[in-house]
Coordinates of N, CA and C in Angstrom, one line a residue:
X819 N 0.8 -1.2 0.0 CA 0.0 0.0 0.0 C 0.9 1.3 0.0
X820 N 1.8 1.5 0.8 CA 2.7 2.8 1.0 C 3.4 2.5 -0.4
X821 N 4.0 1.5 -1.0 CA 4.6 1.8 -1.9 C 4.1 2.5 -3.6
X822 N 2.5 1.9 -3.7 CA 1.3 2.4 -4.1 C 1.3 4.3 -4.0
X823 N 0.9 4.3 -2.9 CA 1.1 5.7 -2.8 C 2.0 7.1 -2.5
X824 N 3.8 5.7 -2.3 CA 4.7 6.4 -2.5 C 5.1 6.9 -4.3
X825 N 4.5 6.1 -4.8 CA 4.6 6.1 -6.9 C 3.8 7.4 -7.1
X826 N 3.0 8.0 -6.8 CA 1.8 8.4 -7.1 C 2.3 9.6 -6.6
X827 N 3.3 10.0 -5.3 CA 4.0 11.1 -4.9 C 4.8 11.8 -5.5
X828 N 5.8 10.6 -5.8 CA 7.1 10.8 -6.0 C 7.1 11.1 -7.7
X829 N 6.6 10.0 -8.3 CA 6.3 10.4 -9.9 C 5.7 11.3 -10.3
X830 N 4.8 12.3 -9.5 CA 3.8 13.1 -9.9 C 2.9 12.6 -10.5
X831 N 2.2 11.6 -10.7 CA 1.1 10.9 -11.4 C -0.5 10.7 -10.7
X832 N -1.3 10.8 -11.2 CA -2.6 10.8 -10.7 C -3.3 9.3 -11.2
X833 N -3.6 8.3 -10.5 CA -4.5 7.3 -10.7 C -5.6 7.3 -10.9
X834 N -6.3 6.6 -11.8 CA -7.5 6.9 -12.3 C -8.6 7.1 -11.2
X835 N -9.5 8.0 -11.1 CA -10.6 8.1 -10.2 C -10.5 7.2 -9.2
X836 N -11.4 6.0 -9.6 CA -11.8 5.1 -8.5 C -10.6 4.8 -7.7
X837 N -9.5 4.0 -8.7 CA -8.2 4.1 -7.7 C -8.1 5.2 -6.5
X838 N -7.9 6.0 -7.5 CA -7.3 7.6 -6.2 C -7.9 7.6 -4.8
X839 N -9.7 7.2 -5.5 CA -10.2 7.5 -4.1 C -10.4 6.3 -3.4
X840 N -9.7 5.4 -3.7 CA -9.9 3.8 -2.6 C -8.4 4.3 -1.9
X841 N -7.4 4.8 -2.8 CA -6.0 5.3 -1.9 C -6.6 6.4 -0.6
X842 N -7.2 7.1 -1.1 CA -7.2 7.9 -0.3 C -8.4 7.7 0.9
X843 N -9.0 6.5 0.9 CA -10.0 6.3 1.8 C -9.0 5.2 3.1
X844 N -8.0 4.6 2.0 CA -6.9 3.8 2.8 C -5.9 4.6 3.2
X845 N -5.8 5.9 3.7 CA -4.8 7.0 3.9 C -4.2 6.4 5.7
X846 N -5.2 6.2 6.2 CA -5.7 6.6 7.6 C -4.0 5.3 8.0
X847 N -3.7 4.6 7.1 CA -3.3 3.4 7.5 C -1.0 3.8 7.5
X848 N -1.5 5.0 6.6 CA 0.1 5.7 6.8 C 0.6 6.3 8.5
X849 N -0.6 6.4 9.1 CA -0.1 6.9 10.6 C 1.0 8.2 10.5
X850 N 0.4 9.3 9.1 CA 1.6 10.5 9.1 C 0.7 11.2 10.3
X851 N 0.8 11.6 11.5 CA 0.6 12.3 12.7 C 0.6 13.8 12.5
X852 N 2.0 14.1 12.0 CA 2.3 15.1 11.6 C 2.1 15.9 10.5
X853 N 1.3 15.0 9.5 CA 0.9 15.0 8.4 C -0.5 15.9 8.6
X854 N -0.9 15.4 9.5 CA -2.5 15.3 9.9 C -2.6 16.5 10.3
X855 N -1.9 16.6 11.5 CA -2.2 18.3 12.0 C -0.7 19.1 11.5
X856 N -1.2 20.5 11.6 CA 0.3 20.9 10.9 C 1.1 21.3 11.4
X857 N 2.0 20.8 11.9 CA 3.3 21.0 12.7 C 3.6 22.1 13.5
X858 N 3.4 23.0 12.2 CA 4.1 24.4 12.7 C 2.9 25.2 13.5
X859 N 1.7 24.6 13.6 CA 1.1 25.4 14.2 C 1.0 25.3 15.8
X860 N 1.7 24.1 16.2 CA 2.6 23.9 17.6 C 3.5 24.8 17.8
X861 N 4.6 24.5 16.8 CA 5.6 25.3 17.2 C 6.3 25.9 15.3
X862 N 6.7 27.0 15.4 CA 7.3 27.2 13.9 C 8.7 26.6 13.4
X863 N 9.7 26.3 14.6 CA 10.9 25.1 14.2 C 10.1 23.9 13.4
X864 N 8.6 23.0 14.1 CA 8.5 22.0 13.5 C 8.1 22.0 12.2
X865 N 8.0 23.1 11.5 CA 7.9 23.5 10.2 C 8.7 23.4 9.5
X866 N 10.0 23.3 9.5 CA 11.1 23.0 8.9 C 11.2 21.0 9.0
X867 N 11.3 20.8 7.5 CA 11.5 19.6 6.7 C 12.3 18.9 7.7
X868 N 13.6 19.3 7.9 CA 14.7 18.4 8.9 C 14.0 18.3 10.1
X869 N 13.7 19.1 10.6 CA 12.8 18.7 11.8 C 11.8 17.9 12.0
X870 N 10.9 17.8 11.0 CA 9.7 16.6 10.6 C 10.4 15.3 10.4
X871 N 11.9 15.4 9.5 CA 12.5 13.7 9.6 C 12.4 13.2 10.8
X872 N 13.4 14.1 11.5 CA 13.8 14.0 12.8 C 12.9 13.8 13.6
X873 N 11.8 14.3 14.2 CA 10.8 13.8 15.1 C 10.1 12.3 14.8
X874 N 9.5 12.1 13.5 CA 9.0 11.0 12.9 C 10.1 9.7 13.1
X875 N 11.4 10.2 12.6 CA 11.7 8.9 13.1 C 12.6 8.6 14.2
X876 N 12.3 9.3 15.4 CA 12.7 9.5 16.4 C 12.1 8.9 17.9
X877 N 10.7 9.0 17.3 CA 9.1 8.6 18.0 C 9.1 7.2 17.8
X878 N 9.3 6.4 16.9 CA 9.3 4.9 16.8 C 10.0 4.6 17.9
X879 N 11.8 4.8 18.1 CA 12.7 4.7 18.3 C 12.5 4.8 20.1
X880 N 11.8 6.0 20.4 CA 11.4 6.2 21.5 C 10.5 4.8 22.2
X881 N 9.3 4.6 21.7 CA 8.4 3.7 21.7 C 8.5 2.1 21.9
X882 N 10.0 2.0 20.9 CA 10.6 0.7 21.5 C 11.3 0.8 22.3
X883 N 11.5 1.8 22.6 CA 13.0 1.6 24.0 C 11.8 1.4 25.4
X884 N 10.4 2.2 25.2 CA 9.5 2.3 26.0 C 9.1 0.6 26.0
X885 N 9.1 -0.3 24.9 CA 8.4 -1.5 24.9 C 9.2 -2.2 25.5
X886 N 10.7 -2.0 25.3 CA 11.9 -2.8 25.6 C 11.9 -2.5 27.5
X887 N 11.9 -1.2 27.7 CA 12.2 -1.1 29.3 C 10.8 -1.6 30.1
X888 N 9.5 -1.5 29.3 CA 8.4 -2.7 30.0 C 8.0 -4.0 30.4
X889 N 9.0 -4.5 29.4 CA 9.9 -5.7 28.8 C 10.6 -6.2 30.5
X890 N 11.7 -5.4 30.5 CA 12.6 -5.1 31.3 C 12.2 -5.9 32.9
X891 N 11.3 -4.3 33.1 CA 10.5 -3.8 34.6 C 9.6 -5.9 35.1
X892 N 8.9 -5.9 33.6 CA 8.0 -6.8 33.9 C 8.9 -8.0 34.2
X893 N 9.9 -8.7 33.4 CA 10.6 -10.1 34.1 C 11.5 -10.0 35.4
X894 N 11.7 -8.5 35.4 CA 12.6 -8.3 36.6 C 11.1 -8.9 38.1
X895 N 10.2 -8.5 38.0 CA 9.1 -8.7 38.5 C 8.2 -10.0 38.7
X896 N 8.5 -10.6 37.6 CA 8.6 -12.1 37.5 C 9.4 -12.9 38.3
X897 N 10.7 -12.8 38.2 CA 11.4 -13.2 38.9 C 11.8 -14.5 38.4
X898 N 12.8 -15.2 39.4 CA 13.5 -16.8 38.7 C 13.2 -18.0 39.3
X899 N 12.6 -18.7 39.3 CA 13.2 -20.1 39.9 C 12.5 -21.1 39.6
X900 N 11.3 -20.9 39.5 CA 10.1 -22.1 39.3 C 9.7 -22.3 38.2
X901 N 9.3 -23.6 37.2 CA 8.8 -23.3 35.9 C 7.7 -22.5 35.8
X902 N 6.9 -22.5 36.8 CA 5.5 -21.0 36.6 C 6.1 -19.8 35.8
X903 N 7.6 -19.6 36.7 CA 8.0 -17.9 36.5 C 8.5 -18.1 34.7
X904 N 9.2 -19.2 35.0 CA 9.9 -19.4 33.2 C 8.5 -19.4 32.3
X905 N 7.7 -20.1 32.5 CA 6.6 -19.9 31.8 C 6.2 -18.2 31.3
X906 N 5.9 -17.9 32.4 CA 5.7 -16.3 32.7 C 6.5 -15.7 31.9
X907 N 8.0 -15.7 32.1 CA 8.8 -15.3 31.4 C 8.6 -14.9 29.8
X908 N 8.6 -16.7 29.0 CA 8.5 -16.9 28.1 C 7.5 -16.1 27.8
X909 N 6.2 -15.8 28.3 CA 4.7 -15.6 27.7 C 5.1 -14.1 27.5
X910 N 5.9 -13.2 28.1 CA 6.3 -11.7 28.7 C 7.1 -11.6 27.4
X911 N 8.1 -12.2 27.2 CA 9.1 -11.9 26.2 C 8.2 -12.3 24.8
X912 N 7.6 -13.2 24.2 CA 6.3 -13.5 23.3 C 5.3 -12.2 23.0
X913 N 5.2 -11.8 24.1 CA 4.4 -10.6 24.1 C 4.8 -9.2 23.7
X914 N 6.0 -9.0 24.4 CA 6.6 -7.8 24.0 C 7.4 -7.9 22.6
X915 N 7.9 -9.2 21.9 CA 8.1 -8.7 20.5 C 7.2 -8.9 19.2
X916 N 5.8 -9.4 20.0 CA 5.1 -9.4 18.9 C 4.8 -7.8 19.1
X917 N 5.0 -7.1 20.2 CA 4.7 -5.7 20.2 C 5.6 -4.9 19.6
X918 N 6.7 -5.5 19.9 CA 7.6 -4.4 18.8 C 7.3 -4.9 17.5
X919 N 6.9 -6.0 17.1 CA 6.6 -6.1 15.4 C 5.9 -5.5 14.9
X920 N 4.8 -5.4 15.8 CA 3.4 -4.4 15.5 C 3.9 -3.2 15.5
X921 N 5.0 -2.4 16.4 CA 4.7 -1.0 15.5 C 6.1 -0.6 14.8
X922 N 6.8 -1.7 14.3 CA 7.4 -1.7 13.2 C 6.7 -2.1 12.0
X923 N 5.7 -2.6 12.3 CA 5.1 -2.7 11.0 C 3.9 -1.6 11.2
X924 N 3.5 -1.1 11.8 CA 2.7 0.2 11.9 C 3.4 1.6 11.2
X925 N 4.4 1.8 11.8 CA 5.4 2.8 11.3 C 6.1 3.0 10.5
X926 N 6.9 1.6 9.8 CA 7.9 1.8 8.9 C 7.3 2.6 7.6
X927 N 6.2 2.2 6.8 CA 5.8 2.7 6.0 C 5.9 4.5 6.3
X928 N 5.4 5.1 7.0 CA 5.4 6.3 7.2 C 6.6 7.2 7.7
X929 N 7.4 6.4 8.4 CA 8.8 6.8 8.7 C 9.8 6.9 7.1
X930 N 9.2 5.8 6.4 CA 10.3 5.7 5.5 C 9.7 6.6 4.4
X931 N 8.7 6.7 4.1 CA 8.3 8.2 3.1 C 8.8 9.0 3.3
X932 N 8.7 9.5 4.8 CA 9.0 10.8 5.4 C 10.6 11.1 4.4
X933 N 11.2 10.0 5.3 CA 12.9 9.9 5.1 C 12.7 10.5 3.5
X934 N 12.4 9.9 2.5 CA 12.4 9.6 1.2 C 12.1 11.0 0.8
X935 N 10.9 11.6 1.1 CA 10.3 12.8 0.7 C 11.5 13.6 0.9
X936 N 12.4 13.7 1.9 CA 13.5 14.6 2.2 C 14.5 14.6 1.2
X937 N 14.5 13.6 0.4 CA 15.5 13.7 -0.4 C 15.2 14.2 -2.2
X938 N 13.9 14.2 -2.2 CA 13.2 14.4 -3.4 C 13.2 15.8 -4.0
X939 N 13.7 16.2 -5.0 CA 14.0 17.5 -5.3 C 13.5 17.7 -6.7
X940 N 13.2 19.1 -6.9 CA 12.5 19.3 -8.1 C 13.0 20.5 -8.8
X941 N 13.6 20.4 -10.2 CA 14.1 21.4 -10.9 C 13.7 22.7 -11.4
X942 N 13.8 23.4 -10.9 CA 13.2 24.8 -11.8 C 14.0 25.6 -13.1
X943 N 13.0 25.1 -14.1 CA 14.1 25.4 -15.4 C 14.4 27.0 -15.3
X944 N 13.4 27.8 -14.9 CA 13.6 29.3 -15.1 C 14.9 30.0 -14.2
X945 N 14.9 29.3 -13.3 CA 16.5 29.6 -12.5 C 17.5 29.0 -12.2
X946 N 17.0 27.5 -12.8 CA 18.4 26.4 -12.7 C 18.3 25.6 -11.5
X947 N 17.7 26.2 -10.3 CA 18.2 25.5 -9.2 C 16.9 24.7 -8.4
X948 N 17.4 24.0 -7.8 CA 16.6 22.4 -7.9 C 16.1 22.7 -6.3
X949 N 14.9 22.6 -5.6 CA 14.4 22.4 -4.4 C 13.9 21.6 -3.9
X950 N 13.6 21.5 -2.5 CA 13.2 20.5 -1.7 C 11.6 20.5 -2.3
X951 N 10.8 19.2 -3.1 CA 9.8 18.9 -3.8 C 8.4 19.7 -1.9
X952 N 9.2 19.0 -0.6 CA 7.8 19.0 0.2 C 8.1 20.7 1.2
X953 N 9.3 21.2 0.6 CA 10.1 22.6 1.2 C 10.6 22.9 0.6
X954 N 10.0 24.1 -0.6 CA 10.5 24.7 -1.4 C 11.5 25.9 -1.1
X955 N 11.4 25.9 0.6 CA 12.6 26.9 1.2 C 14.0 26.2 1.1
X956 N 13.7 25.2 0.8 CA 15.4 24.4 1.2 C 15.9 24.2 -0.3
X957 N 17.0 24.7 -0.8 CA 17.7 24.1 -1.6 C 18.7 23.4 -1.8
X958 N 18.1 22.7 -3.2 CA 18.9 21.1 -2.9 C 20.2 21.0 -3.6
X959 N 21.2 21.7 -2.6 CA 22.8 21.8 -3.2 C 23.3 21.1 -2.0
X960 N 24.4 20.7 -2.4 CA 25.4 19.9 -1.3 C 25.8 21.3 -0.5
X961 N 26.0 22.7 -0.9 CA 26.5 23.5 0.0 C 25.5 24.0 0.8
X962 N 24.3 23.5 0.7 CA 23.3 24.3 1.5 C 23.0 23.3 2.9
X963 N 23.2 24.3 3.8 CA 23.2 23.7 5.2 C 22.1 23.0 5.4
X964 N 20.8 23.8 5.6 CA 19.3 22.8 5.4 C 19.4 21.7 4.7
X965 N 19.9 21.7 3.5 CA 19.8 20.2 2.8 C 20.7 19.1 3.2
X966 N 21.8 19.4 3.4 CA 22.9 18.6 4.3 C 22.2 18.0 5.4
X967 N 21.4 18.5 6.3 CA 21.1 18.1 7.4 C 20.1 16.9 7.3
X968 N 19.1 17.3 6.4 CA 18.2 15.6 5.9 C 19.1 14.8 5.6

């Protein structure tokens, strides 16, 4: 599905009606957050492109360290000695990585557009010089500091 609707971004192409609007009824399943409400009207730093990488894929990263130290707390809690607790164990650890699968598979799609959209640049023949396709403030030269930073 993301890669569906990464074609259709990145190519500039429009799918025929019905398609478009089955994509767009299956939107809800990209989990863009930031997409949804508009960043900058929090704060105006999160308005800047590098900043939107940076949080999006920063938040996953957070979320598993959160699943991982629940992980943690919970067998420490458990405890050792009896097959009950090993049981327990096993069921605890079972649990928590089907939970990190779930929001690696919830997120990747939308973390990895993000990434991708930052790199995506679009040429303007009237002046030569090529910009950020989703931040047309950033220009896409190796010497330009904003662009370096994605």
């Amino acid at each position: 599905f993301s890669i569906l609707t990464s074609i259709s971004w990145t190519m500039n192409i429009e799918f025929p009606y019905p398609f478009n609007q089955f994509l767009n009824f299956l939107a809800f399943i990209q989990l863009d957050f930031l997409d949804t409400i508009s960043a900058s009207c929090i704060d105006a730093t999160l308005g800047i492109y590098s900043n939107i990488v940076l949080i999006t894929s920063l938040i996953p990263v957070a979320l598993a360290v959160l699943i991982l130290l629940t992980y943690l707390v919970r067998v420490a809690v458990i405890g050792r000695g009896t097959p009950e607790k090993a049981t327990a164990r096993a069921e605890a650890s079972q649990q928590h990585a089907s939970a990190f699968l779930l929001l690696s598979y919830l997120v990747l799609p939308s973390v990895s557009m993000t990434q991708f959209r930052g790199l995506n640049c679009v040429e303007f023949e009237e002046s030569g010089h090529a910009y950020l396709r989703v931040d047309t403030s950033v220009w896409c030269d190796r010497e330009s500091d904003e662009y370096s930073t994605l």
